[in-house]
Amino acid sequence: MYGYKPITLQSEASYIENLCDRIEASLDAGYMPVDAFQDDRVFRAEMERIFTRSWVFVAHETELPRSGDFVSRRIGLDQVIVTRTSDGAFNVLLNHCRHRGTPVCMEDAGNSTHFRCPYHGWTYKNNGDFVGAPELSMAYGERPDRKIWGLIRAPRVESVYGFIFACLSEDGPDLKAYLGGAGWMFDAIFGLHPDGLRVLAPPERFIIRADWKSGAENFSGDSYHVGTAHYSATLSGFAAGDLRNNGDKADGFLFENGHSFIGHRFPEWFGPEFEFWGYPPELREQFDLSRLDDVQLHMLKTVPPTIGTIFPNFSFVRFPSAASPGEAPSAYTDVRVWQPLEPGVMEMWHWQLEYAFMPEEYQRTSYIAGQFGFGAGGMIEEDDTVLWEGIARFARSPLARRDAIPLHYKQKRSDPDPDWKGPGQHFTTTYGEYMQEGFWRRWVKDIRGADGGGSHNG
Ligand code: FES
Ligand code: FE
């Protein structure tokens, strides 16, 4: 009925290839095949072709302030330990003992110079080197080579503004090249003070029965849902203004590699005091803007970036909101990871940060404002998560699959801003879904494995 052929039994590889064909043809026509949002074969392909090749956010450096600190995280389905060693380096180690594969670390976070496997006692330094094992000479005669039998390390680990990203592939661009124009956006969002940002509390996490891409795609450019899904924030006085009809009060910033951001024209929308996200003037004065170019400065004054996604599963939000109805809004900064667990199920990880130089009182207020919005029980968070769960259910619908019923990706398009002097493309509206399209086109490119082998190029 929509020009699609129903899906029939096929081999897994040809199903994936066919799906990529259908997504590309659908995007050209303004549709999306629903099975992209939940399918066992899709999930396996994503784990193998996206998460073992992409730069994935694992921790912020301020979560590991001391030598020996560690946190447990995941890259796709791989459990990893992020450690800080005495030389100050950050290591990302696969949390599986080399003897039989048992996790060597069962804690979410802590401080330790070594990890001792609970099964037979093989022991590793916190840089991953094998140290020894019980009954070494009796059981083995010679000590296993400490370099060969160490914990598997992510071959590449890099930080930007304290955000630690790891890549499980040796090939492909470095983090700076991977971020591309989105790195310019990081400068404007996270690079405003030499003391940097700090994480305000350990990350929250909770399970959502929705596909990880529903969150990543939403944050990549869906300003359209805000006026409906989050209208209660307007009615309750939580939002600093009326959230309806905001697609034309928002700009889109589309970069290479599937990264994109929304900016909201707060001064025009909420009032002139909302330049720079509405940070109070006495705090704004302490920003060091000397490294920003004119385009970035103009953006922060007129349309500060509010929401964005770094492909595949790292997202950002900074919004001014009241810590309680009637109070003056505070700008809160929230980063999140849409952690895939299984087809149609993700674990949402949520961190709140603030500039370290800001007074404790402001950090506390911004934390509370962020919790009301995007905390595990936050009103914005709860609005979104229940809606995304419905998408995964639709993707499993036998009827939708039998008839290959597509989703609508066909908003009215507008041309990119011809006068834009910054990197990437700039749009003066978020209607058009071009940023969501950017996310999906990158997804197809990775799933097709066009770069071959373990490489991952932009
Ligand atoms: Fe770790 Fe045996 S599985 S020591
Ligand atoms: Fe939302």
Short mmCIF file of C-alpha atoms and ligand atoms in Angstrom, two decimals:
data_model
loop_
_atom_site.label_atom_id
_atom_site.label_comp_id
_atom_site.label_asym_id
_atom_site.label_seq_id
_atom_site.Cartn_x
_atom_site.Cartn_y
_atom_site.Cartn_z
CA MET A 1 0.00 0.00 0.00
CA TYR A 2 2.93 2.37 0.49
CA GLY A 3 5.04 0.93 -2.25
CA TYR A 4 6.90 -1.46 0.03
CA LYS A 5 7.22 -5.16 -0.35
CA PRO A 6 6.22 -7.05 2.80
CA ILE A 7 9.14 -8.53 4.69
CA THR A 8 9.53 -12.22 4.05
CA LEU A 9 11.88 -14.70 5.62
CA GLN A 10 15.39 -13.85 4.57
CA SER A 11 18.83 -14.47 5.83
CA GLU A 12 19.93 -12.03 8.49
CA ALA A 13 22.47 -10.28 6.29
CA SER A 14 20.07 -9.77 3.45
CA TYR A 15 17.37 -8.55 5.85
CA ILE A 16 19.77 -5.90 7.17
CA GLU A 17 20.86 -4.92 3.67
CA ASN A 18 17.23 -4.73 2.61
CA LEU A 19 16.37 -2.63 5.65
CA CYS A 20 19.16 -0.16 4.85
CA ASP A 21 17.84 0.08 1.28
CA ARG A 22 14.33 0.65 2.59
CA ILE A 23 15.47 3.31 5.08
CA GLU A 24 17.35 5.25 2.42
CA ALA A 25 14.49 5.03 -0.06
CA SER A 26 12.00 5.89 2.68
CA LEU A 27 13.95 8.93 3.87
CA ASP A 28 14.09 10.17 0.29
CA ALA A 29 10.29 9.89 0.22
CA GLY A 30 9.68 11.12 3.79
CA TYR A 31 9.00 7.81 5.56
CA MET A 32 10.73 5.40 7.93
CA PRO A 33 10.29 1.62 8.13
CA VAL A 34 8.98 0.86 11.59
CA ASP A 35 11.06 -2.31 12.08
CA ALA A 36 14.18 -0.13 12.41
CA PHE A 37 12.92 0.68 15.92
CA GLN A 38 12.92 -2.86 17.22
CA ASP A 39 14.17 -6.07 15.72
CA ASP A 40 16.58 -8.71 17.01
CA ARG A 41 18.59 -8.64 13.79
CA VAL A 42 18.81 -4.87 13.83
CA PHE A 43 20.01 -4.95 17.41
CA ARG A 44 22.75 -7.46 16.64
CA ALA A 45 23.91 -5.41 13.67
CA GLU A 46 24.00 -2.26 15.80
CA MET A 47 26.09 -3.92 18.48
CA GLU A 48 28.58 -5.28 15.96
CA ARG A 49 28.78 -2.41 13.51
CA ILE A 50 28.08 0.73 15.52
CA PHE A 51 29.07 0.19 19.12
CA THR A 52 32.36 -1.61 18.48
CA ARG A 53 33.46 1.15 16.08
CA SER A 54 32.08 4.47 17.34
CA TRP A 55 33.40 6.87 19.94
CA VAL A 56 31.13 6.22 22.92
CA PHE A 57 30.91 8.37 26.06
CA VAL A 58 31.81 6.43 29.21
CA ALA A 59 32.41 8.90 32.06
CA HIS A 60 33.26 12.45 33.01
CA GLU A 61 36.74 13.00 34.46
CA THR A 62 35.28 14.59 37.60
CA GLU A 63 33.71 11.22 38.47
CA LEU A 64 37.29 9.94 38.88
CA PRO A 65 39.12 12.75 40.70
CA ARG A 66 41.72 10.58 42.52
CA SER A 67 44.30 8.06 41.49
CA GLY A 68 42.72 4.59 41.72
CA ASP A 69 39.15 5.79 41.19
CA PHE A 70 37.05 3.63 38.90
CA VAL A 71 33.49 3.40 37.56
CA SER A 72 31.72 0.54 35.76
CA ARG A 73 30.15 1.39 32.43
CA ARG A 74 29.14 -0.18 29.12
CA ILE A 75 30.00 0.32 25.49
CA GLY A 76 27.13 -1.33 23.68
CA LEU A 77 26.90 -4.74 25.34
CA ASP A 78 30.50 -4.70 26.53
CA GLN A 79 30.95 -4.08 30.24
CA VAL A 80 33.98 -1.91 30.90
CA ILE A 81 35.79 -0.45 33.88
CA VAL A 82 36.98 3.14 33.52
CA THR A 83 40.00 3.67 35.77
CA ARG A 84 42.32 6.50 36.70
CA THR A 85 45.86 5.34 37.26
CA SER A 86 48.61 7.00 39.30
CA ASP A 87 50.01 8.65 36.17
CA GLY A 88 46.66 10.44 35.74
CA ALA A 89 45.73 8.41 32.65
CA PHE A 90 42.23 7.12 32.04
CA ASN A 91 41.92 3.48 30.99
CA VAL A 92 38.89 1.66 29.67
CA LEU A 93 39.20 -2.06 30.45
CA LEU A 94 36.93 -4.88 29.41
CA ASN A 95 35.45 -6.23 32.63
CA HIS A 96 36.15 -9.90 31.93
CA CYS A 97 38.86 -12.00 33.47
CA ARG A 98 41.19 -13.53 30.89
CA HIS A 99 41.08 -16.92 32.63
CA ARG A 100 37.40 -17.85 32.21
CA GLY A 101 35.73 -14.54 31.54
CA THR A 102 34.14 -13.70 34.88
CA PRO A 103 33.77 -9.97 35.60
CA VAL A 104 36.66 -8.87 37.80
CA CYS A 105 34.80 -5.85 39.16
CA MET A 106 31.29 -6.11 40.62
CA GLU A 107 31.05 -2.54 41.94
CA ASP A 108 29.50 0.51 40.26
CA ALA A 109 32.30 2.75 41.49
CA GLY A 110 35.17 2.77 43.94
CA ASN A 111 38.89 3.15 44.41
CA SER A 112 41.39 0.35 43.95
CA THR A 113 44.88 -0.21 42.61
CA HIS A 114 43.98 -3.76 41.57
CA PHE A 115 41.06 -5.95 40.52
CA ARG A 116 41.00 -9.53 41.78
CA CYS A 117 38.76 -11.97 39.97
CA PRO A 118 36.27 -13.58 42.39
CA TYR A 119 36.39 -16.95 40.59
CA HIS A 120 39.99 -18.21 40.87
CA GLY A 121 41.77 -15.06 41.98
CA TRP A 122 43.66 -13.84 38.92
CA THR A 123 44.68 -10.30 39.73
CA TYR A 124 45.17 -7.26 37.50
CA LYS A 125 46.53 -3.77 38.03
CA ASN A 126 44.12 -0.89 37.45
CA ASN A 127 45.83 -0.24 34.11
CA GLY A 128 44.81 -3.76 33.08
CA ASP A 129 48.20 -5.53 33.40
CA PHE A 130 48.10 -9.10 34.68
CA VAL A 131 49.85 -9.27 38.05
CA GLY A 132 49.54 -12.81 39.30
CA ALA A 133 47.31 -15.68 40.32
CA PRO A 134 46.97 -17.97 43.33
CA GLU A 135 49.18 -21.06 43.39
CA LEU A 136 51.03 -19.66 40.41
CA SER A 137 53.98 -22.02 40.22
CA MET A 138 51.94 -25.10 41.16
CA ALA A 139 49.16 -24.37 38.68
CA TYR A 140 51.14 -22.85 35.82
CA GLY A 141 54.86 -23.33 36.34
CA GLU A 142 55.64 -20.07 34.57
CA ARG A 143 53.78 -16.82 35.13
CA PRO A 144 51.49 -15.98 32.18
CA ASP A 145 52.90 -13.00 30.29
CA ARG A 146 51.56 -9.96 32.12
CA LYS A 147 51.05 -7.91 28.94
CA ILE A 148 49.42 -10.65 26.90
CA TRP A 149 47.10 -11.85 29.68
CA GLY A 150 46.08 -8.46 30.96
CA LEU A 151 42.52 -7.17 30.78
CA ILE A 152 41.53 -6.14 27.27
CA ARG A 153 41.89 -2.40 26.87
CA ALA A 154 39.86 -0.11 24.64
CA PRO A 155 42.53 0.82 22.10
CA ARG A 156 41.57 4.47 22.09
CA VAL A 157 40.45 6.72 24.95
CA GLU A 158 40.21 10.50 24.61
CA SER A 159 38.61 13.34 26.54
CA VAL A 160 37.04 16.62 25.55
CA TYR A 161 36.11 19.08 28.31
CA GLY A 162 36.39 16.19 30.75
CA PHE A 163 33.99 13.95 28.80
CA ILE A 164 35.81 10.63 28.35
CA PHE A 165 35.00 8.79 25.15
CA ALA A 166 36.32 5.36 24.21
CA CYS A 167 36.50 3.58 20.89
CA LEU A 168 36.81 -0.21 20.66
CA SER A 169 38.38 0.02 17.21
CA GLU A 170 41.97 0.98 16.47
CA ASP A 171 40.99 2.44 13.12
CA GLY A 172 39.09 5.53 12.16
CA PRO A 173 39.23 9.21 13.03
CA ASP A 174 40.39 10.54 16.38
CA LEU A 175 37.74 12.03 18.67
CA LYS A 176 38.27 15.58 17.42
CA ALA A 177 37.80 14.54 13.81
CA TYR A 178 34.84 12.35 14.72
CA LEU A 179 33.08 15.25 16.46
CA GLY A 180 33.91 17.55 13.56
CA GLY A 181 31.64 20.61 13.68
CA ALA A 182 30.01 19.30 16.84
CA GLY A 183 33.36 19.95 18.57
CA TRP A 184 32.86 23.64 17.77
CA MET A 185 29.50 23.32 19.53
CA PHE A 186 31.21 21.66 22.53
CA ASP A 187 33.51 24.72 22.76
CA ALA A 188 30.48 27.00 23.00
CA ILE A 189 28.60 24.79 25.48
CA PHE A 190 31.26 23.25 27.71
CA GLY A 191 34.33 25.45 27.15
CA LEU A 192 33.24 28.67 28.84
CA HIS A 193 35.49 28.51 31.90
CA PRO A 194 39.02 27.18 32.49
CA ASP A 195 37.92 25.32 35.65
CA GLY A 196 35.53 23.26 33.52
CA LEU A 197 32.41 21.43 34.56
CA ARG A 198 31.89 19.00 37.38
CA VAL A 199 29.45 16.15 37.80
CA LEU A 200 27.04 17.07 40.61
CA ALA A 201 26.05 13.54 41.67
CA PRO A 202 26.55 9.93 40.58
CA PRO A 203 24.60 9.13 37.42
CA GLU A 204 21.02 7.98 37.74
CA ARG A 205 19.93 5.09 35.62
CA PHE A 206 16.72 3.32 34.91
CA ILE A 207 15.34 0.91 32.35
CA ILE A 208 12.94 1.98 29.62
CA ARG A 209 11.21 -0.52 27.36
CA ALA A 210 12.04 1.55 24.31
CA ASP A 211 14.68 1.39 21.62
CA TRP A 212 17.84 3.41 22.36
CA LYS A 213 17.42 5.23 19.03
CA SER A 214 14.11 6.74 20.13
CA GLY A 215 15.97 8.84 22.69
CA ALA A 216 18.98 9.59 20.51
CA GLU A 217 16.82 10.60 17.57
CA ASN A 218 14.50 12.71 19.73
CA PHE A 219 17.43 14.67 21.14
CA SER A 220 18.97 15.04 17.70
CA GLY A 221 16.28 17.44 16.54
CA ASP A 222 12.73 16.82 17.77
CA SER A 223 11.61 20.19 19.03
CA TYR A 224 8.16 19.49 17.60
CA HIS A 225 7.06 17.24 20.49
CA VAL A 226 7.84 19.78 23.21
CA GLY A 227 4.64 21.81 22.88
CA THR A 228 2.46 18.70 23.20
CA ALA A 229 4.35 16.11 25.21
CA HIS A 230 5.71 18.67 27.68
CA TYR A 231 2.81 21.12 27.78
CA SER A 232 2.26 20.21 31.43
CA ALA A 233 5.56 21.99 32.13
CA THR A 234 3.98 25.16 30.80
CA LEU A 235 0.74 24.72 32.75
CA SER A 236 2.54 23.99 36.01
CA GLY A 237 4.81 27.02 35.75
CA PHE A 238 7.89 24.80 35.61
CA ALA A 239 8.95 26.08 32.18
CA ALA A 240 10.15 29.64 31.83
CA GLY A 241 7.58 30.29 29.08
CA ASP A 242 4.91 28.74 26.88
CA LEU A 243 6.46 25.72 25.21
CA ARG A 244 3.91 25.43 22.41
CA ASN A 245 4.72 26.16 18.77
CA ASN A 246 8.43 26.18 19.50
CA GLY A 247 9.65 24.66 16.22
CA ASP A 248 9.90 28.13 14.71
CA LYS A 249 11.53 29.49 17.87
CA ALA A 250 14.30 26.96 17.50
CA ASP A 251 17.26 26.65 15.16
CA GLY A 252 18.84 23.46 13.90
CA PHE A 253 22.58 22.81 13.68
CA LEU A 254 23.41 19.78 11.59
CA PHE A 255 26.94 18.41 11.52
CA GLU A 256 28.71 15.51 9.86
CA ASN A 257 28.68 11.96 11.29
CA GLY A 258 25.06 12.12 12.50
CA HIS A 259 25.65 14.77 15.19
CA SER A 260 23.21 17.64 15.59
CA PHE A 261 21.92 20.25 18.02
CA ILE A 262 18.84 22.36 18.58
CA GLY A 263 19.16 25.93 19.84
CA HIS A 264 16.22 27.89 21.22
CA ARG A 265 15.85 31.60 20.64
CA PHE A 266 15.32 32.23 24.35
CA PRO A 267 15.75 36.04 24.33
CA GLU A 268 13.04 36.29 21.66
CA TRP A 269 10.89 33.62 23.30
CA PHE A 270 11.26 34.04 27.07
CA GLY A 271 12.80 37.54 27.32
CA PRO A 272 16.14 39.36 26.99
CA GLU A 273 17.54 37.99 30.25
CA PHE A 274 17.75 34.55 28.59
CA GLU A 275 20.85 35.23 26.55
CA PHE A 276 23.44 32.58 27.52
CA TRP A 277 20.66 30.22 28.68
CA GLY A 278 19.60 32.73 31.31
CA TYR A 279 22.69 32.35 33.53
CA PRO A 280 22.65 35.30 35.97
CA PRO A 281 24.76 38.30 34.83
CA GLU A 282 27.24 37.97 37.72
CA LEU A 283 28.03 34.39 36.62
CA ARG A 284 27.99 35.19 32.92
CA GLU A 285 30.62 37.87 33.53
CA GLN A 286 33.00 35.20 34.75
CA PHE A 287 32.84 33.20 31.54
CA ASP A 288 36.05 33.28 29.51
CA LEU A 289 34.77 33.88 25.99
CA SER A 290 38.16 34.70 24.50
CA ARG A 291 38.36 31.41 22.57
CA LEU A 292 34.98 31.74 20.93
CA ASP A 293 34.54 33.09 17.44
CA ASP A 294 31.95 35.70 16.45
CA VAL A 295 29.47 33.08 15.28
CA GLN A 296 29.62 31.24 18.61
CA LEU A 297 29.23 34.49 20.56
CA HIS A 298 26.24 35.55 18.49
CA MET A 299 24.72 32.08 18.92
CA LEU A 300 25.01 32.18 22.72
CA LYS A 301 23.36 35.59 22.82
CA THR A 302 20.49 34.82 20.47
CA VAL A 303 19.98 31.08 20.21
CA PRO A 304 21.92 29.14 22.85
CA PRO A 305 22.18 25.41 22.06
CA THR A 306 19.76 23.50 24.26
CA ILE A 307 19.59 19.90 23.10
CA GLY A 308 21.75 17.66 20.95
CA THR A 309 23.00 14.20 20.12
CA ILE A 310 26.48 12.93 19.38
CA PHE A 311 26.02 9.77 17.35
CA PRO A 312 25.36 7.15 18.46
CA ASN A 313 24.01 7.49 21.99
CA PHE A 314 25.28 10.58 23.85
CA SER A 315 22.89 13.48 24.29
CA PHE A 316 22.93 16.86 25.96
CA VAL A 317 20.36 19.31 27.33
CA ARG A 318 20.77 22.74 28.93
CA PHE A 319 17.58 24.62 29.68
CA PRO A 320 16.49 27.34 32.10
CA SER A 321 13.83 26.10 34.52
CA ALA A 322 12.63 26.90 38.01
CA ALA A 323 13.67 24.67 40.90
CA SER A 324 10.07 25.08 42.06
CA PRO A 325 7.09 26.86 40.49
CA GLY A 326 7.33 30.62 40.77
CA GLU A 327 11.08 30.69 41.44
CA ALA A 328 13.56 32.34 39.08
CA PRO A 329 14.80 29.82 36.51
CA SER A 330 18.26 28.30 36.72
CA ALA A 331 20.09 26.84 33.75
CA TYR A 332 20.73 23.14 34.27
CA THR A 333 23.12 20.96 32.28
CA ASP A 334 22.29 17.34 31.74
CA VAL A 335 24.04 14.68 29.66
CA ARG A 336 22.63 11.27 29.00
CA VAL A 337 23.45 7.96 27.42
CA TRP A 338 20.85 5.83 25.71
CA GLN A 339 22.37 2.49 26.69
CA PRO A 340 21.08 -0.43 24.60
CA LEU A 341 20.36 -3.52 26.69
CA GLU A 342 18.37 -5.75 24.35
CA PRO A 343 16.05 -5.23 21.37
CA GLY A 344 13.50 -2.62 22.40
CA VAL A 345 15.00 -2.08 25.85
CA MET A 346 17.47 0.53 26.97
CA GLU A 347 18.94 1.78 30.20
CA MET A 348 18.91 5.54 30.48
CA TRP A 349 21.98 7.02 32.17
CA HIS A 350 21.67 10.60 33.31
CA TRP A 351 24.32 12.94 34.70
CA GLN A 352 23.91 16.51 35.85
CA LEU A 353 26.83 18.89 35.64
CA GLU A 354 27.55 22.52 36.36
CA TYR A 355 30.45 24.86 35.84
CA ALA A 356 32.82 24.25 38.76
CA PHE A 357 33.43 27.96 39.40
CA MET A 358 29.76 28.65 40.11
CA PRO A 359 28.69 29.12 43.73
CA GLU A 360 27.48 26.04 45.55
CA GLU A 361 24.02 27.56 45.95
CA TYR A 362 23.64 28.01 42.19
CA GLN A 363 24.90 24.47 41.57
CA ARG A 364 22.36 23.13 44.07
CA THR A 365 19.48 25.09 42.52
CA SER A 366 20.42 24.03 39.01
CA TYR A 367 20.64 20.41 40.19
CA ILE A 368 17.13 20.58 41.66
CA ALA A 369 15.76 22.26 38.51
CA GLY A 370 17.35 19.53 36.41
CA GLN A 371 15.95 16.82 38.66
CA PHE A 372 12.44 18.22 38.33
CA GLY A 373 12.87 18.11 34.57
CA PHE A 374 15.09 15.20 33.64
CA GLY A 375 15.71 13.28 36.86
CA ALA A 376 14.50 9.68 37.01
CA GLY A 377 11.12 10.95 38.29
CA GLY A 378 11.30 14.26 36.43
CA MET A 379 8.21 15.56 34.72
CA ILE A 380 9.89 15.98 31.32
CA GLU A 381 11.61 12.60 31.55
CA GLU A 382 8.39 10.78 32.38
CA ASP A 383 6.57 12.52 29.53
CA ASP A 384 9.07 11.21 27.00
CA THR A 385 9.85 7.73 28.20
CA VAL A 386 6.28 6.43 28.17
CA LEU A 387 5.84 7.75 24.64
CA TRP A 388 9.00 6.09 23.35
CA GLU A 389 7.87 2.75 24.78
CA GLY A 390 4.91 2.93 22.41
CA ILE A 391 7.24 3.23 19.43
CA ALA A 392 8.95 -0.06 20.31
CA ARG A 393 5.55 -1.74 20.68
CA PHE A 394 4.50 -0.48 17.26
CA ALA A 395 7.74 -1.82 15.82
CA ARG A 396 6.72 -5.26 17.11
CA SER A 397 3.17 -5.02 15.76
CA PRO A 398 2.45 -8.03 13.53
CA LEU A 399 0.04 -5.93 11.51
CA ALA A 400 2.55 -3.10 11.01
CA ARG A 401 5.14 -5.62 9.92
CA ARG A 402 2.83 -7.61 7.68
CA ASP A 403 1.78 -4.48 5.80
CA ALA A 404 5.15 -2.68 6.14
CA ILE A 405 3.37 0.34 7.53
CA PRO A 406 5.80 3.24 7.57
CA LEU A 407 6.27 6.16 9.95
CA HIS A 408 5.87 9.74 8.72
CA TYR A 409 9.12 11.74 8.29
CA LYS A 410 7.82 14.34 5.93
CA GLN A 411 7.66 17.74 7.58
CA LYS A 412 7.85 20.81 5.39
CA ARG A 413 11.47 21.38 4.42
CA SER A 414 13.34 24.66 4.36
CA ASP A 415 16.72 25.45 2.89
CA PRO A 416 19.76 25.76 5.13
CA ASP A 417 20.74 29.31 6.12
CA PRO A 418 22.82 30.59 3.15
CA ASP A 419 24.60 33.17 5.34
CA TRP A 420 25.80 30.68 7.97
CA LYS A 421 29.48 31.16 8.77
CA GLY A 422 29.86 28.34 11.30
CA PRO A 423 30.58 24.65 10.61
CA GLY A 424 27.92 22.29 9.31
CA GLN A 425 24.50 23.53 8.29
CA HIS A 426 22.26 25.96 10.12
CA PHE A 427 18.47 26.05 9.81
CA THR A 428 16.27 28.79 11.25
CA THR A 429 13.54 26.31 12.12
CA THR A 430 13.53 22.77 13.46
CA TYR A 431 10.50 21.84 11.37
CA GLY A 432 11.72 19.61 8.58
CA GLU A 433 13.18 16.66 10.56
CA TYR A 434 16.45 17.06 8.71
CA MET A 435 18.47 16.44 11.85
CA GLN A 436 16.65 13.19 12.55
CA GLU A 437 17.38 12.32 8.93
CA GLY A 438 21.06 13.09 9.54
CA PHE A 439 21.04 10.66 12.45
CA TRP A 440 19.46 7.90 10.36
CA ARG A 441 21.69 8.37 7.36
CA ARG A 442 24.71 7.98 9.61
CA TRP A 443 23.10 4.89 11.14
CA VAL A 444 22.67 3.34 7.70
CA LYS A 445 26.26 4.14 6.78
CA ASP A 446 27.58 2.36 9.87
CA ILE A 447 25.21 -0.58 9.58
CA ARG A 448 26.23 -1.10 5.99
CA GLY A 449 29.80 -1.14 7.27
CA ALA A 450 30.78 0.94 4.28
CA ASP A 451 34.14 1.68 5.83
CA GLY A 452 34.94 -2.00 6.04
CA GLY A 453 36.61 -3.99 8.81
CA GLY A 454 36.93 -2.27 12.14
CA SER A 455 37.41 1.18 10.73
CA HIS A 456 35.00 3.99 11.34
CA ASN A 457 35.31 7.05 9.22
CA GLY A 458 33.09 10.08 8.94
FE1 FES B 1 38.95 -15.22 36.72
FE2 FES B 1 39.28 -17.81 36.79
S1 FES B 1 37.75 -16.70 35.79
S2 FES B 1 40.42 -16.32 37.80
FE FE B 2 11.08 15.52 25.37
#
